[in-house]
CSV table of C-alpha atoms in Angstrom, one decimal:
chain,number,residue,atom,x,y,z
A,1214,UNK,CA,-13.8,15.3,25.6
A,1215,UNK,CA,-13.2,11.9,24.7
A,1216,UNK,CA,-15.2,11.4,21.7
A,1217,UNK,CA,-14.3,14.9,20.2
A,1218,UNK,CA,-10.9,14.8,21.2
A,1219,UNK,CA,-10.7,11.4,19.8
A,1220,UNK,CA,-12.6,12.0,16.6
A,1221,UNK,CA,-10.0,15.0,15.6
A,1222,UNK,CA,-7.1,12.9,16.4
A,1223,UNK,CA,-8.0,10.3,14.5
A,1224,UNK,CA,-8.8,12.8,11.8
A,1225,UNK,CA,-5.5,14.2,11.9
A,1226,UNK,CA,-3.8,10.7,12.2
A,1227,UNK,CA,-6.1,8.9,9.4
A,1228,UNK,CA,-7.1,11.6,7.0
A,1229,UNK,CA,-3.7,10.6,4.5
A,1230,UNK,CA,-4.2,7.0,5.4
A,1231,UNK,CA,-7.8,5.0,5.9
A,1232,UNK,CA,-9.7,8.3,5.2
A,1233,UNK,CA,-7.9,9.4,2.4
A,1234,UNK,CA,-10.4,8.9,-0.5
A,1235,UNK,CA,-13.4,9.1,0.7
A,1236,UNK,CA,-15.8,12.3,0.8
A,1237,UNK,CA,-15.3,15.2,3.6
A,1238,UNK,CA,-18.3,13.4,5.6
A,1239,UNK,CA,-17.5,9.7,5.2
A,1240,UNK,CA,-13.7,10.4,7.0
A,1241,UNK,CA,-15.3,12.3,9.8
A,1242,UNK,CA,-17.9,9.4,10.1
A,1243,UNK,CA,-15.2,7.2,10.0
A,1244,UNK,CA,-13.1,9.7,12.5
A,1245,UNK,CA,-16.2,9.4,15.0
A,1246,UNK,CA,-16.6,5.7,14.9
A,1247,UNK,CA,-12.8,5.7,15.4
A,1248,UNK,CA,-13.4,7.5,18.2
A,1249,UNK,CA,-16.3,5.3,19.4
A,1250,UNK,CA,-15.1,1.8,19.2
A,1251,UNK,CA,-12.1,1.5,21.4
A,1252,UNK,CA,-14.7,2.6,24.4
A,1253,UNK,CA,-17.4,-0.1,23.5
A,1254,UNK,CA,-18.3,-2.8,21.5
A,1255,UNK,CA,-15.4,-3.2,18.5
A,1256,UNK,CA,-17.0,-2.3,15.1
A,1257,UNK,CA,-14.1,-1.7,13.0
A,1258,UNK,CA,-14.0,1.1,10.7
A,1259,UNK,CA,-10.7,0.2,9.4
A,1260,UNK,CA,-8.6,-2.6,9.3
A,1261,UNK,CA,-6.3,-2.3,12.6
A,1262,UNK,CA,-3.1,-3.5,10.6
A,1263,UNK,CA,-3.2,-0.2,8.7
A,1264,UNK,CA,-4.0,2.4,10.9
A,1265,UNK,CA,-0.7,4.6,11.8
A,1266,UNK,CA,1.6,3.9,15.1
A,1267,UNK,CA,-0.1,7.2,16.3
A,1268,UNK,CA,-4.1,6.0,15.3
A,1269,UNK,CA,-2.8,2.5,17.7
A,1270,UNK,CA,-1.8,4.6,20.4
A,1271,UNK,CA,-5.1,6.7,20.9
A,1272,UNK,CA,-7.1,3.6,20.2
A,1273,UNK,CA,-5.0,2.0,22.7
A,1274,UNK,CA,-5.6,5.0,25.6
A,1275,UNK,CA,-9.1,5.1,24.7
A,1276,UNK,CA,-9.8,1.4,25.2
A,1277,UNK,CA,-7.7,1.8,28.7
A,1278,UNK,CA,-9.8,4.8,30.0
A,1279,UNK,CA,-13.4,2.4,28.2
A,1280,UNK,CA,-16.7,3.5,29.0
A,1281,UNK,CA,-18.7,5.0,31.6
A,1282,UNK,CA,-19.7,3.2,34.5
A,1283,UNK,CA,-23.0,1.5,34.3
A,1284,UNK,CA,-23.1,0.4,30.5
A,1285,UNK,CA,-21.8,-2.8,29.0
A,1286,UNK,CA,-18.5,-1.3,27.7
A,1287,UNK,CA,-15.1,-2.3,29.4
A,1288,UNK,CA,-12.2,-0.6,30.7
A,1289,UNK,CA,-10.7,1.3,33.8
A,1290,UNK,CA,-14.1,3.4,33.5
A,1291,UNK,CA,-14.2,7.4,32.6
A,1292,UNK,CA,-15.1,8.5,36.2
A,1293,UNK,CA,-12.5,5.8,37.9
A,1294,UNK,CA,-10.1,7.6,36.3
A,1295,UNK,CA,-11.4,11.4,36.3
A,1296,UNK,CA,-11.2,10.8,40.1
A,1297,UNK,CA,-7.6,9.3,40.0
A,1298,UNK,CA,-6.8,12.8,37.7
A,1299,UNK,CA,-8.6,15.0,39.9
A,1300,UNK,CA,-6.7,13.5,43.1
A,1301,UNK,CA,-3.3,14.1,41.5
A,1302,UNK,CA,-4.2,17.2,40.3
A,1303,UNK,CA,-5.1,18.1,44.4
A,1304,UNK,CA,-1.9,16.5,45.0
A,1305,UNK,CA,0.3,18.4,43.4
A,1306,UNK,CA,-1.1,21.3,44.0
A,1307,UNK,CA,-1.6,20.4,47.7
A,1308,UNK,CA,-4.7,20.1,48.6
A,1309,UNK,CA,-6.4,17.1,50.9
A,1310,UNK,CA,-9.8,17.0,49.6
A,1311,UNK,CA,-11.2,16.1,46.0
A,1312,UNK,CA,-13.7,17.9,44.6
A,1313,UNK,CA,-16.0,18.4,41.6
A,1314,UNK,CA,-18.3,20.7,41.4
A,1315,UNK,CA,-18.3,21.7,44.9
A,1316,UNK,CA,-18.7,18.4,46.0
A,1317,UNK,CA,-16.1,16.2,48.0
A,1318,UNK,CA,-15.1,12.8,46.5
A,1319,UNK,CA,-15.4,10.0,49.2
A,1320,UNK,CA,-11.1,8.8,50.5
A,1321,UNK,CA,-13.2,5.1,49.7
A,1322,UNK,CA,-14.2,6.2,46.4
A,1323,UNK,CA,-10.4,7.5,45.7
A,1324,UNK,CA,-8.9,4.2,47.3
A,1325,UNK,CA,-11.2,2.5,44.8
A,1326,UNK,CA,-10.3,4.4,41.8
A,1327,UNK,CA,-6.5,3.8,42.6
A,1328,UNK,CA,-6.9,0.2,43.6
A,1329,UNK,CA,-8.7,-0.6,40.1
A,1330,UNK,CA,-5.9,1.3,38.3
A,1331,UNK,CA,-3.2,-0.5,40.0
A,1332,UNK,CA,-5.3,-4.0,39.7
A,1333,UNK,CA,-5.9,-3.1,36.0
A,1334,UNK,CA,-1.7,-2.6,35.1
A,1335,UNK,CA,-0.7,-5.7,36.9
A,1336,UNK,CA,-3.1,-7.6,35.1
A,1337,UNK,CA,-2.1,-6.4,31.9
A,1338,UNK,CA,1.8,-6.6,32.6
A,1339,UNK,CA,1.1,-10.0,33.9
A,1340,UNK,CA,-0.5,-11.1,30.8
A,1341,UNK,CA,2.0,-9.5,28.6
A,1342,UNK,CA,4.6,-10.9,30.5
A,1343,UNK,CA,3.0,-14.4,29.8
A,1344,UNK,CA,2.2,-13.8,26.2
A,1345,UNK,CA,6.0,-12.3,25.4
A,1346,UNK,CA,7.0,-16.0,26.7
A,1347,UNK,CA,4.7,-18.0,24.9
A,1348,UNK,CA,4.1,-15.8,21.5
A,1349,UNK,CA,8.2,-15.4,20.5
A,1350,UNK,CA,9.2,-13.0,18.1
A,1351,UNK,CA,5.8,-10.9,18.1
A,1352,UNK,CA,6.5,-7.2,19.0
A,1353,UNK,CA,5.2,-6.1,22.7
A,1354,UNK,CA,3.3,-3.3,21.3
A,1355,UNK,CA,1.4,-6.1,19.8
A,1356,UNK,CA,1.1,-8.1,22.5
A,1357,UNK,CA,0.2,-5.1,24.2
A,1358,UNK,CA,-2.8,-4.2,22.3
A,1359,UNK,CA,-4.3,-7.5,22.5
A,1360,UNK,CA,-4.0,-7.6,25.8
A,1361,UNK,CA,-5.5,-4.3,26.2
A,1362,UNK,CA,-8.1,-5.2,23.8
A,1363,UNK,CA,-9.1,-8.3,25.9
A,1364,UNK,CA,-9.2,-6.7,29.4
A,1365,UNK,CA,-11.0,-3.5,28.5
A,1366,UNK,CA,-13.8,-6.3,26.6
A,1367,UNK,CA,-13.5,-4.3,22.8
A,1368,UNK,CA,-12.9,-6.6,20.5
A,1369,UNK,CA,-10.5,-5.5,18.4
A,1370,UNK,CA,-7.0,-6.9,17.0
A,1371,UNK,CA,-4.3,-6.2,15.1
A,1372,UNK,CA,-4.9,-9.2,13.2
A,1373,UNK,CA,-2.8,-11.0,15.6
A,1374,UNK,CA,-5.7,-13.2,17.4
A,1375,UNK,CA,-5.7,-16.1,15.1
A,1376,UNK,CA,-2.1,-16.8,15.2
A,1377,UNK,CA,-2.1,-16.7,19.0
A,1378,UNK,CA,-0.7,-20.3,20.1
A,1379,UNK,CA,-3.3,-22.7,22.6
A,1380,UNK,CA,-1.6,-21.1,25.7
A,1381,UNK,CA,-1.5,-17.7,24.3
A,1382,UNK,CA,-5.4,-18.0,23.2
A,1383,UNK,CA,-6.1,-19.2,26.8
A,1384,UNK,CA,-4.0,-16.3,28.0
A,1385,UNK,CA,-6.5,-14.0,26.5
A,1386,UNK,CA,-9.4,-15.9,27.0
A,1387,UNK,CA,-8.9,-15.8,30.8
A,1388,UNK,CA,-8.2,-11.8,30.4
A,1389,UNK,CA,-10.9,-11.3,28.7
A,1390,UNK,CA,-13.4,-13.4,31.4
A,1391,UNK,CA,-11.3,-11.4,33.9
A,1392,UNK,CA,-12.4,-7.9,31.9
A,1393,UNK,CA,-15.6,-9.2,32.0
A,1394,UNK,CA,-16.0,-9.7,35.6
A,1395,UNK,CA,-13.7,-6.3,36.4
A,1396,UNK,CA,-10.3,-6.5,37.3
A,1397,UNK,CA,-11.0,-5.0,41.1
A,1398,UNK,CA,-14.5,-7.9,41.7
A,1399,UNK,CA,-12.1,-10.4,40.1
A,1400,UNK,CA,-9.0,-9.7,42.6
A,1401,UNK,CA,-12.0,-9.3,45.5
């Protein structure tokens, strides 16, 4: 769902912008990689400065939800937060067990999920927070994606890394180590 539901966003979003001009299969390349790169290791396909408000946005969700558990890429982690979805779905519709696939989801796995989410948004409005003090003038959006960009351990920018001030670089070096780690071992 994530990389084909990505991959035609960022088709729809980019096809008048970065993938205008190139041949049918080089934008849905592109699309893919789009698609790809918020959830792992930060190859750009584009510059980030250029991409539309609405191309930032889904890069910015997919680099929150990351990768799935067990590989190198960053994030909240795709099953931390199917579980958190699956729970509020029960919970709205009133149910007191999650389950996939006829299976029951642990209350400790759920407590988990939610505790890394929670850690995870602190974190990031803590070190946005931070960075709005020390990096005047700069858009929070900005600030936001960096931030998100650090934690999550992608490696992309909106060009906005180098201009960072000393405290502002060691803002994001710290979040980054902290990404690294994972926000709920870090706060353990």
């Amino acid at each position: 769902v994530l990389l084909s539901g990505g991959t035609f966003f960022y088709y729809l979003l980019e096809m008048d912008n970065t993938l205008a001009g190139l041949p049918f299969r080089g934008q849905l390349v592109n699309a893919f990689l789009g698609a790809v790169t918020p959830r792992t290791a930060g190859f750009c396909v584009a510059d980030m400065g250029t991409l539309t408000t609405g191309t930032l946005m889904l890069t910015l969700i997919l680099m929150i939800i990351g990768a799935a558990p067990m590989s190198t890429g960053g994030g909240l982690k795709v099953t931390t937060v199917c579980v958190a979805l699956l729970t509020a779905h029960n919970a709205a519709r009133g149910k007191e067990n999650v389950e996939i696939r006829k299976r029951e989801i642990s209350p400790e796995t759920i407590r988990r999920a939610f505790a890394t989410i929670v850690f995870y948004f602190c974190w990031l409005g803590l070190a946005v927070w931070v960075l709005s003090i020390t990096e005047k003038y700069v858009s929070v959006f900005t600030l936001t994606f960096e931030v998100v960009s650090a934690l999550s351990t992608v490696g992309l920018s909106l060009n906005f890394s180098p201009l960072l001030s000393i405290s502002g670089k060691l803002v994001i070096i710290f979040t980054m180590l902290v990404g690294r780690i994972g926000i709920l071992t870090f706060f353990i």
